[in-house]
CSV table of C-alpha atoms in Angstrom, one decimal:
chain,number,residue,atom,x,y,z
A,283,MET,CA,-9.3,4.0,8.2
A,284,THR,CA,-5.7,5.1,7.4
A,285,THR,CA,-5.0,6.3,4.1
A,286,VAL,CA,-1.8,5.5,2.5
A,287,TYR,CA,-0.2,8.4,0.1
A,288,VAL,CA,1.7,6.7,-2.9
A,289,HIS,CA,3.0,8.4,-6.1
A,290,ASN,CA,1.8,6.6,-9.1
A,291,ASN,CA,5.2,6.2,-10.9
A,292,ASN,CA,5.6,2.7,-11.0
A,293,GLN,CA,8.7,3.0,-8.8
A,294,SER,CA,9.2,1.5,-5.1
A,295,GLN,CA,9.2,4.4,-2.7
A,296,ALA,CA,8.5,5.4,0.8
A,297,VAL,CA,5.0,6.1,1.6
A,298,ILE,CA,3.3,8.3,4.5
A,299,CYS,CA,0.1,7.3,6.0
A,300,SER,CA,-2.7,9.9,7.3
A,301,ASP,CA,-1.8,9.2,10.9
A,302,GLY,CA,2.0,10.3,10.2
A,303,SER,CA,3.4,7.0,10.3
A,304,GLN,CA,5.9,5.7,7.4
A,305,GLY,CA,6.7,2.8,5.7
A,306,VAL,CA,7.8,1.5,2.1
A,307,MET,CA,6.0,0.4,-1.1
A,308,ARG,CA,8.2,-2.2,-3.0
A,309,ILE,CA,7.3,-3.3,-6.6
A,310,SER,CA,8.4,-6.9,-7.9
A,311,ASN,CA,7.8,-8.7,-11.1
A,312,ILE,CA,7.2,-5.2,-13.0
A,313,ASP,CA,7.5,-6.9,-16.4
A,314,VAL,CA,5.3,-10.0,-15.9
A,315,ALA,CA,2.6,-9.2,-13.4
A,316,PRO,CA,3.3,-6.2,-11.1
A,317,ARG,CA,2.8,-6.8,-7.3
A,318,TYR,CA,2.8,-3.8,-5.0
A,319,SER,CA,4.0,-4.8,-1.4
A,320,PHE,CA,3.7,-2.4,1.5
A,321,LYS,CA,5.5,-2.5,4.9
A,322,PHE,CA,5.3,-0.2,7.5
A,323,TYR,CA,8.1,0.9,10.0
A,324,SER,CA,7.9,0.2,13.6
A,325,HIS,CA,5.1,-2.4,13.0
A,326,ALA,CA,2.7,0.8,13.0
A,327,HIS,CA,0.3,-1.3,10.7
A,328,LEU,CA,-0.2,-4.7,9.0
A,329,GLY,CA,1.6,-5.1,5.8
A,330,PHE,CA,-0.4,-6.1,2.5
A,331,TRP,CA,0.3,-6.4,-1.0
A,332,LEU,CA,-1.9,-5.6,-4.2
A,333,ASP,CA,-1.5,-6.8,-7.8
A,334,LYS,CA,-1.9,-4.7,-10.8
A,335,GLU,CA,-5.8,-4.9,-11.1
A,336,GLN,CA,-6.0,-4.0,-7.4
A,337,PHE,CA,-3.6,-1.1,-7.2
A,338,HIS,CA,-5.3,2.3,-8.2
A,339,ASN,CA,-6.6,5.5,-6.6
A,340,GLY,CA,-9.2,5.3,-4.2
A,341,LYS,CA,-8.7,1.8,-3.6
A,342,SER,CA,-10.1,0.5,0.0
A,343,LEU,CA,-9.2,-2.8,1.7
A,344,ILE,CA,-9.3,-4.5,4.7
A,345,VAL,CA,-6.2,-6.3,6.1
A,346,LYS,CA,-7.1,-9.3,8.4
A,347,GLY,CA,-4.6,-9.7,11.2
A,348,VAL,CA,-4.4,-12.2,14.0
A,349,LEU,CA,-5.6,-9.9,16.6
A,350,GLU,CA,-7.3,-7.1,14.5
A,351,ASN,CA,-8.4,-6.1,11.2
A,352,GLU,CA,-7.3,-2.7,9.7
A,353,ARG,CA,-8.8,-0.8,6.8
A,354,PHE,CA,-6.7,1.1,4.4
A,355,LYS,CA,-7.2,3.5,1.3
A,356,ILE,CA,-4.8,4.2,-1.5
A,357,GLN,CA,-4.6,8.0,-2.2
A,358,PHE,CA,-2.3,8.7,-5.5
A,359,ILE,CA,-0.3,12.1,-5.1
A,360,ASP,CA,1.6,14.3,-7.4
């Protein structure tokens, strides 16, 4: 499982993973229904998105890919 470290400040930001890889989290539709989109540099991991109800500390998820599935955990940091 890969842990994605995220600041819980409701802003788009760079993210770091437990394996040292990096990416970005972008927030869209902030005023209506926020969507948190995660993309990782160098295709290190599969990208995914979460809606407001799914985005919380400790959230675990499985992202299904064509060749493999990947497990993630969201961890809020200060």
